[in-house]
Coordinates of C-alpha atoms and ligand atoms in Angstrom, one line a residue:
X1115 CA -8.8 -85.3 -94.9
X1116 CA -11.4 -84.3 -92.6
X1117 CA -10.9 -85.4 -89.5
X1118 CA -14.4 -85.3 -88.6
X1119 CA -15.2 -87.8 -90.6
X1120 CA -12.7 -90.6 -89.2
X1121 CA -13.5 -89.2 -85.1
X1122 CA -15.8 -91.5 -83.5
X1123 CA -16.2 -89.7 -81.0
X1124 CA -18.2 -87.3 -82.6
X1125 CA -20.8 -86.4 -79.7
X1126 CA -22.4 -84.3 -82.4
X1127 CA -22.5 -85.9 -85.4
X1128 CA -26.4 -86.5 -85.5
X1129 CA -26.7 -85.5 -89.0
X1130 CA -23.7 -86.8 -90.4
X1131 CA -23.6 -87.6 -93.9
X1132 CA -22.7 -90.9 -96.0
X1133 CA -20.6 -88.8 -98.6
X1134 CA -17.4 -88.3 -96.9
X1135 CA -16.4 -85.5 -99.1
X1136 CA -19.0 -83.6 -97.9
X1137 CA -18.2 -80.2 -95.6
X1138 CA -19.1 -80.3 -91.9
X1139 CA -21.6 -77.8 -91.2
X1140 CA -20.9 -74.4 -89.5
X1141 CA -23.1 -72.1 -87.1
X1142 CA -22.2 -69.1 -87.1
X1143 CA -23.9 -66.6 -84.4
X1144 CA -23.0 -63.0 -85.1
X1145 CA -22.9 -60.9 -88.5
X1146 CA -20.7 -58.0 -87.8
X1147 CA -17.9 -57.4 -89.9
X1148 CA -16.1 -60.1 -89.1
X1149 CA -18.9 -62.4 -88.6
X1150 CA -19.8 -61.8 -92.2
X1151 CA -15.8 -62.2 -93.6
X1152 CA -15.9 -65.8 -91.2
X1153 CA -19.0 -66.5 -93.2
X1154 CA -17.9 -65.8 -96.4
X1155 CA -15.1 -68.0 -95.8
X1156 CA -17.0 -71.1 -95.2
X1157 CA -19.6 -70.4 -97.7
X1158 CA -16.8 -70.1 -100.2
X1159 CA -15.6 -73.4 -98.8
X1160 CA -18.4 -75.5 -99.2
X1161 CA -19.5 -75.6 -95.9
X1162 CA -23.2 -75.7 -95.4
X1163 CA -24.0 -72.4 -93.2
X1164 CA -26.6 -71.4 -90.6
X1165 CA -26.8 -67.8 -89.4
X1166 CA -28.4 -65.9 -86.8
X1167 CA -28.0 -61.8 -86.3
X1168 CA -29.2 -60.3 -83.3
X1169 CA -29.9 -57.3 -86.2
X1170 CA -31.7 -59.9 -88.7
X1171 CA -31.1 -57.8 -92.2
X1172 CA -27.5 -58.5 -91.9
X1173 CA -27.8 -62.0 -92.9
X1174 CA -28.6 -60.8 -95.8
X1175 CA -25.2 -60.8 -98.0
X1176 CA -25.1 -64.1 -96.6
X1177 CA -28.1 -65.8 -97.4
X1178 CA -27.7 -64.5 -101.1
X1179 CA -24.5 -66.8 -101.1
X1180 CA -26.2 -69.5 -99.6
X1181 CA -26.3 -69.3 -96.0
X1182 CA -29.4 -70.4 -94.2
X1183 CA -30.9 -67.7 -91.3
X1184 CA -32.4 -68.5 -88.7
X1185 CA -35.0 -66.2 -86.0
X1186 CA -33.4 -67.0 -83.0
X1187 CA -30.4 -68.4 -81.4
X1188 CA -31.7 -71.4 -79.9
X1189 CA -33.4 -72.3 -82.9
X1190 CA -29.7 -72.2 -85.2
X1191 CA -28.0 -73.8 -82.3
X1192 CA -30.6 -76.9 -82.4
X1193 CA -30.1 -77.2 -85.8
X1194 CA -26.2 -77.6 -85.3
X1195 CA -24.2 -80.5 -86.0
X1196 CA -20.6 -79.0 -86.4
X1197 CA -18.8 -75.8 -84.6
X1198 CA -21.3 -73.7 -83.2
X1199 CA -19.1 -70.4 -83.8
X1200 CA -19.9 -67.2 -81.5
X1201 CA -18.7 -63.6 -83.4
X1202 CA -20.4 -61.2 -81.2
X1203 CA -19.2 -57.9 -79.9
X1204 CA -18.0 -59.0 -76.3
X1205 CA -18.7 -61.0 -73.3
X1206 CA -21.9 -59.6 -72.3
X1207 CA -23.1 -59.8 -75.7
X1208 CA -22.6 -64.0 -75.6
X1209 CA -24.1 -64.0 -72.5
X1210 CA -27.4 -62.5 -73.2
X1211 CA -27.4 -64.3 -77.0
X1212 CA -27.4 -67.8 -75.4
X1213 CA -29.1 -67.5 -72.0
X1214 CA -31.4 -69.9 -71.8
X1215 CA -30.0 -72.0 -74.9
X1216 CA -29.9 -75.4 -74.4
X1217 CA -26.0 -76.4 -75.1
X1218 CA -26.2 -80.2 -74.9
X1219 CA -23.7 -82.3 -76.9
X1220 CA -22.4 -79.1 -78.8
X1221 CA -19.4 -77.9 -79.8
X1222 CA -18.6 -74.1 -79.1
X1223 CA -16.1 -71.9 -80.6
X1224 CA -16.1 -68.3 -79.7
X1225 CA -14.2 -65.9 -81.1
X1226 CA -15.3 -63.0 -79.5
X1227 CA -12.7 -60.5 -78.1
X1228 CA -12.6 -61.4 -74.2
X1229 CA -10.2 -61.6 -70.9
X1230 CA -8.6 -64.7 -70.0
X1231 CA -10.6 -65.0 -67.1
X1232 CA -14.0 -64.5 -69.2
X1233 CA -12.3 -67.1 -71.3
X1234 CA -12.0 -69.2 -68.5
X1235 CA -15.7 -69.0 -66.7
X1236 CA -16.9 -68.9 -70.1
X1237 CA -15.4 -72.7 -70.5
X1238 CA -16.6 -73.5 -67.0
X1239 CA -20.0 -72.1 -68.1
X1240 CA -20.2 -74.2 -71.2
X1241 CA -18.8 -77.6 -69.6
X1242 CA -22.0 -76.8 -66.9
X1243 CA -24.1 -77.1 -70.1
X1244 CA -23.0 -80.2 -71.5
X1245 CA -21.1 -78.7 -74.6
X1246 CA -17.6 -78.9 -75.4
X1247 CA -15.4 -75.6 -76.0
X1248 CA -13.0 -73.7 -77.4
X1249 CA -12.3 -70.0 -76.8
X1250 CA -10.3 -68.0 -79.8
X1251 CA -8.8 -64.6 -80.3
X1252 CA -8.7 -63.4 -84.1
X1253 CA -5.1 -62.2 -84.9
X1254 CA -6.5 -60.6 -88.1
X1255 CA -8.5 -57.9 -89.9
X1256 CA -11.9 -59.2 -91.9
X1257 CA -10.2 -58.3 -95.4
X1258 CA -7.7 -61.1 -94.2
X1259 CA -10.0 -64.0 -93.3
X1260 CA -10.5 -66.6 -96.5
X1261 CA -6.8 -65.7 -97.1
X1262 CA -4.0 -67.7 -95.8
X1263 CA -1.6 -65.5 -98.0
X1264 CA -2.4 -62.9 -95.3
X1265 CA -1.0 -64.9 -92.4
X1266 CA -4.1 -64.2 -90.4
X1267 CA -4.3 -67.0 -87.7
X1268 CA -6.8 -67.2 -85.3
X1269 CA -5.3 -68.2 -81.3
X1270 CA -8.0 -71.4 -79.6
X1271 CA -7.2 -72.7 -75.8
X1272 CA -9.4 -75.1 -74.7
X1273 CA -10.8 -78.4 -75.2
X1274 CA -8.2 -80.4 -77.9
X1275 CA -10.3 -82.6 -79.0
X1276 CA -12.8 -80.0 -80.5
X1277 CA -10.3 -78.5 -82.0
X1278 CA -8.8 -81.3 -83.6
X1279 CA -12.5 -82.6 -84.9
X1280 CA -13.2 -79.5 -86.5
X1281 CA -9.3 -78.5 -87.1
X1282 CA -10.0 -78.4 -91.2
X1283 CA -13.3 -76.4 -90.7
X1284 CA -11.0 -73.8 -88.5
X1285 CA -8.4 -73.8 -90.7
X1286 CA -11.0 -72.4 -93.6
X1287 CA -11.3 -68.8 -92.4
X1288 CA -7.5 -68.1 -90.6
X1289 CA -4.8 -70.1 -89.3
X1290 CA -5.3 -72.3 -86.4
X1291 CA -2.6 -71.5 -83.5
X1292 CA -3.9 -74.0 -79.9
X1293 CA -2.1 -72.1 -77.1
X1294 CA -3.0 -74.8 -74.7
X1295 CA -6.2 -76.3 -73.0
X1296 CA -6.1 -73.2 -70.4
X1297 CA -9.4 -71.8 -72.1
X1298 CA -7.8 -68.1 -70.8
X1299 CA -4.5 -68.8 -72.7
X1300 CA -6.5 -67.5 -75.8
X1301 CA -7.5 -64.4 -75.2
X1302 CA -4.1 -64.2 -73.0
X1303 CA -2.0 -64.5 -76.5
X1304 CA -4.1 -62.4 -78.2
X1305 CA -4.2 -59.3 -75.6
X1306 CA -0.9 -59.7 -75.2
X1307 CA 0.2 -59.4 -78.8
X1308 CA -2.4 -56.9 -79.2
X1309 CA -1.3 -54.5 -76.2
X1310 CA 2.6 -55.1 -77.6
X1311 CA 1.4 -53.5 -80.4
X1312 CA -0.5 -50.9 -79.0
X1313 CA 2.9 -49.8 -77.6
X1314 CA 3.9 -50.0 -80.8
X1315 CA 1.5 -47.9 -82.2
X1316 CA 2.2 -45.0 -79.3
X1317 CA 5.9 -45.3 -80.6
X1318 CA 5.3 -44.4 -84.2
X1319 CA 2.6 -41.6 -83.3
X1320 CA 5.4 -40.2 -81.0
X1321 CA 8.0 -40.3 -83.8
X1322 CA 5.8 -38.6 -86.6
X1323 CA 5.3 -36.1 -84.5
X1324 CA 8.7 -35.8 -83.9
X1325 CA 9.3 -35.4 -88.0
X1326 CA 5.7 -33.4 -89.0
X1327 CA 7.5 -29.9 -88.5
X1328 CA 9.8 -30.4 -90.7
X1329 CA 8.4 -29.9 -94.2
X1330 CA 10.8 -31.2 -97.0
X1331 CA 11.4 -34.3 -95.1
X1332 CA 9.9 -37.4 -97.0
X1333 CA 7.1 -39.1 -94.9
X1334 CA 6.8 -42.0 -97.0
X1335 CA 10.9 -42.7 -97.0
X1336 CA 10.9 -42.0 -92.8
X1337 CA 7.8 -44.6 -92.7
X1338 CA 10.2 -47.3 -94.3
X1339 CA 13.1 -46.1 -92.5
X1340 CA 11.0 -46.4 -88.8
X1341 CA 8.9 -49.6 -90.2
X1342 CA 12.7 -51.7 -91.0
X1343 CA 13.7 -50.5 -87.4
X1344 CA 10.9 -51.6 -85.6
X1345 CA 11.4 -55.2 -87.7
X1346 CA 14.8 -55.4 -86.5
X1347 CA 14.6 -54.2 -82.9
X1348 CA 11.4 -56.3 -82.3
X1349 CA 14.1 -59.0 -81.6
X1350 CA 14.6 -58.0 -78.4
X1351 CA 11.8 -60.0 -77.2
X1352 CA 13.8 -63.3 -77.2
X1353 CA 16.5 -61.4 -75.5
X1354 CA 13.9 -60.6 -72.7
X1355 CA 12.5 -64.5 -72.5
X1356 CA 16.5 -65.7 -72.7
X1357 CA 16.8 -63.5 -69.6
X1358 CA 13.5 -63.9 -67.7
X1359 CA 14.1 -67.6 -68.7
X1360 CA 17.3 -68.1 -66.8
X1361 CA 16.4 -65.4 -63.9
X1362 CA 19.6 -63.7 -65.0
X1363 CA 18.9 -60.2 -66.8
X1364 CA 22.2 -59.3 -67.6
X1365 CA 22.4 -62.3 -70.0
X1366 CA 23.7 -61.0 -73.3
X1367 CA 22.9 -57.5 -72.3
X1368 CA 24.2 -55.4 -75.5
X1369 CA 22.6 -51.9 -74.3
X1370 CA 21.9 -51.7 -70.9
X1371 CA 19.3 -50.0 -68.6
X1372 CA 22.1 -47.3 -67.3
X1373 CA 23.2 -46.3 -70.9
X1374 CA 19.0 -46.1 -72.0
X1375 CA 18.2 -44.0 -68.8
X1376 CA 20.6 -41.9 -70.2
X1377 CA 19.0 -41.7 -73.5
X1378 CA 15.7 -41.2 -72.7
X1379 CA 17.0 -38.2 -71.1
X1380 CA 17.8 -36.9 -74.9
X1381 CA 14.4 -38.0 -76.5
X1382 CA 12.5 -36.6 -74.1
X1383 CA 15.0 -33.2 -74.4
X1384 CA 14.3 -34.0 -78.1
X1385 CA 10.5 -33.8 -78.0
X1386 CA 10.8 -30.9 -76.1
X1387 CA 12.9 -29.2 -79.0
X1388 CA 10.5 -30.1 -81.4
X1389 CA 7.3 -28.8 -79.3
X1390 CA 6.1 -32.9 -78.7
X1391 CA 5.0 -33.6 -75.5
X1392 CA 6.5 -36.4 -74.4
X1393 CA 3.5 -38.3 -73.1
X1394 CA 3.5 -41.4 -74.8
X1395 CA 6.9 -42.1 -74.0
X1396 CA 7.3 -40.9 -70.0
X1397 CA 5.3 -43.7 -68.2
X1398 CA 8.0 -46.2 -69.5
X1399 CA 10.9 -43.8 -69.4
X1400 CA 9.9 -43.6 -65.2
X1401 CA 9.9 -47.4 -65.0
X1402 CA 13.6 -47.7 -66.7
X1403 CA 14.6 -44.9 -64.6
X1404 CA 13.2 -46.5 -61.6
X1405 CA 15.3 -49.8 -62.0
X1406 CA 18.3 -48.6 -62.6
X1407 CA 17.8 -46.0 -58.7
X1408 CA 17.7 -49.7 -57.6
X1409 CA 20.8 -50.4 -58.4
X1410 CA 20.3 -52.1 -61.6
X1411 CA 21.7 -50.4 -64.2
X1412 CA 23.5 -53.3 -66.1
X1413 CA 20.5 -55.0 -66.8
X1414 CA 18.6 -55.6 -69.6
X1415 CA 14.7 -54.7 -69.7
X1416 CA 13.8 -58.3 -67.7
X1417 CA 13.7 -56.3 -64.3
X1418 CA 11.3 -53.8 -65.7
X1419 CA 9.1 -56.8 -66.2
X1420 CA 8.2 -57.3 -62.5
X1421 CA 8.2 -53.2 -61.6
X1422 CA 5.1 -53.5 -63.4
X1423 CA 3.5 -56.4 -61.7
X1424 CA 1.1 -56.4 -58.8
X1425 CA 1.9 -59.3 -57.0
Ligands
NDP1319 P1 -19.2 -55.5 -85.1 O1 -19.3 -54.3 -84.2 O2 -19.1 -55.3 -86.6 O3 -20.4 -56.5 -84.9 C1 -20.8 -56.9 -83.5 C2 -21.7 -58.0 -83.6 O4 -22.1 -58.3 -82.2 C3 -23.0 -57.8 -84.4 O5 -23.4 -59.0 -85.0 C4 -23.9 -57.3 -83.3 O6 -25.3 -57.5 -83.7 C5 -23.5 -58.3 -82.2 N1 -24.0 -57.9 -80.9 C6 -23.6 -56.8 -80.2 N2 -24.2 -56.7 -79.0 C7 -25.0 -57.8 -79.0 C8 -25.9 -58.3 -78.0 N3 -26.1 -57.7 -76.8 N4 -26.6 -59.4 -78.3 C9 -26.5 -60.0 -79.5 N5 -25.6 -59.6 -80.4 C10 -24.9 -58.5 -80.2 O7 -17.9 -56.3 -84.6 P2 -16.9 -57.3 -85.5 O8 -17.8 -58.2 -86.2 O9 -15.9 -56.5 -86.1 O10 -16.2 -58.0 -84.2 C11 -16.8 -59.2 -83.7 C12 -15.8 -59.8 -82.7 O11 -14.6 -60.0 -83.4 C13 -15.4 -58.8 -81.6 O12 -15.2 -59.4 -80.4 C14 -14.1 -58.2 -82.1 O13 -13.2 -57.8 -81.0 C15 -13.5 -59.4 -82.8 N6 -12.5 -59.0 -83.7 C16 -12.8 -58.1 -84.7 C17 -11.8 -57.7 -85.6 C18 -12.0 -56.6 -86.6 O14 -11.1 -56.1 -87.2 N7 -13.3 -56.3 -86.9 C19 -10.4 -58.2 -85.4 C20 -10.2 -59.2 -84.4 C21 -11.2 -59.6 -83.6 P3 -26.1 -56.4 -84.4 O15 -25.7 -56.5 -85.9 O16 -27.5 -56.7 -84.1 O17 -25.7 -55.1 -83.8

């Protein structure tokens, strides 16, 4: 059911139709890669779309499946009566796309990439305007939106009610995941996940290195081999909330910081061996070695938490 239509407190709702099966109406500002995938999505859906592109050609793949463009921001989000959706490059780029637009009565969902603190005065920005908002960060790629079988999901903070009014229309193009009515706790999800894997990424570059001398070793069985590791170590984070969690970060300490200090000492003798510099792994390897020179070798990784920290 769509829970637009039962809401009566539909603030936008102006052109609400008498068929109740009918699809609440998306605007979607911003035809990049992703905007176009998010567009497909609804279009595929049912859901009347109105488009605007900064770049106006790039409607067209859209508009051949239905999609209505229009010249200028302000002109599609006057025409809105659902989710205004925002898919441009960053910040800046939402900023000078709707200055001057008048907001009043609508509903905003970005999902441009952003800081929590953009998030934030982006919400405060909005409220000043008289519209309602939700700020997202896209945990997928654009061949995954349309797809649930993907397990793309998109993170929202921000106003709850929004979300829940237009929680099927959402739920069209990715998963829907509210992190909380923080607008910042959006983009604080996503970064976070994003720069975790970032490390991630620095770990696996590091080990093919490691392995690319050596040339009868099988790439594609030391892939599997390093990808079923990574699966099964990346349990450690709810080791390290257990112990930030009870302020005690020796809880259920299996390997601890003393022993790994240790061990770094042989990958980075190991990457020396094999003519890898080391470079990816040292900045982490310093802050293990530094907790445990304070005296805090039986820990787990929680201390390292707060080396890192400014404040
Ligand atoms: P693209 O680079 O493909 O598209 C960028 C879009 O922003 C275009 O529509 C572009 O318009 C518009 N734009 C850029 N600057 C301005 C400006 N100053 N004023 C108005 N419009 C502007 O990016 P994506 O579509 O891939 O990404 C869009 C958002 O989605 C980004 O925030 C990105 O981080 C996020 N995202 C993307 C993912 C991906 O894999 N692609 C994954 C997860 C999130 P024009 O066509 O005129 O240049």
């Amino acid at each position: 059911m769509n829970a637009n239509s039962t809401d009566s407190t539909d603030s936008t709702s102006d052109t609400s139709t008498t068929d109740s099966s009918a699809k609440t109406p998306v605007t979607l500002l911003g035809l990049g890669d992703m905007g176009i995938a998010l567009g497909r999505a609804w279009l595929a859906a049912g859901h009347p779309l109105t488009v605007w592109n900064r770049t106006p050609e790039k409607a067209g793949p859209l508009t051949a499946e239905g999609a209505r463009a229009v010249a200028t921001p302000a002109e599609a989000v006057a025409a809105a009566s659902g989710p205004v959706v925002l898919c441009l490059l960053d910040d800046a780029s939402v900023s000078e796309t709707l200055e001057g637009v008048d907001l009043r009565g609508k509903d905003v969902v970005n999902l441009t990439t952003n800081t929590p603190a953009e998030g934030r005065r982006r919400a405060a920005w909005a409220s000043e305007r008289g519209a309602r908002f939700l700020d997202g960060g896209i945990m997928a790629v654009p061949p995954m939106i349309g797809i649930p079988e993907t397990g793309g999901y998109v993170f929202y903070s921000g106003d709850r009610a929004l979300l829940e009014q237009h929680r099927e229309t959402l739920e069209v193009p990715a998963g829907v995941t509210f992190v909380g009515e923080d607008a910042g706790h959006a983009a604080l999800h996503d970064i976070a996940l994003l720069s975790a894997m970032t490390g991630m990424f620095a770990g696996i570059t590091h080990a093919f290195a490691l392995v690319e001398p050596e040339k009868d070793l099988d790439r594609a069985r030391f892939a599997g081999l390093l990808a079923e590791w990574l699966g099964i170590m990346s349990g450690s984070a709810q080791d390290l909330a257990a112990q930030l969690e009870s302020g005690d970060y020796e809880e259920g300490v299996v390997s601890n910081l003393a022993m790994m200090a240790t061990a770094n000492e042989t990958f980075v003798a190991t990457a020396r061996e094999q003519s890898v510099d080391p470079r990816l792994l040292v900045p982490f390897i310093d802050v293990m070695r530094q907790r445990v020179d304070q005296g805090y070798g039986d820990e787990g990784l929680a201390g390292t938490v707060g080396l890192i920290r400014s404040e």
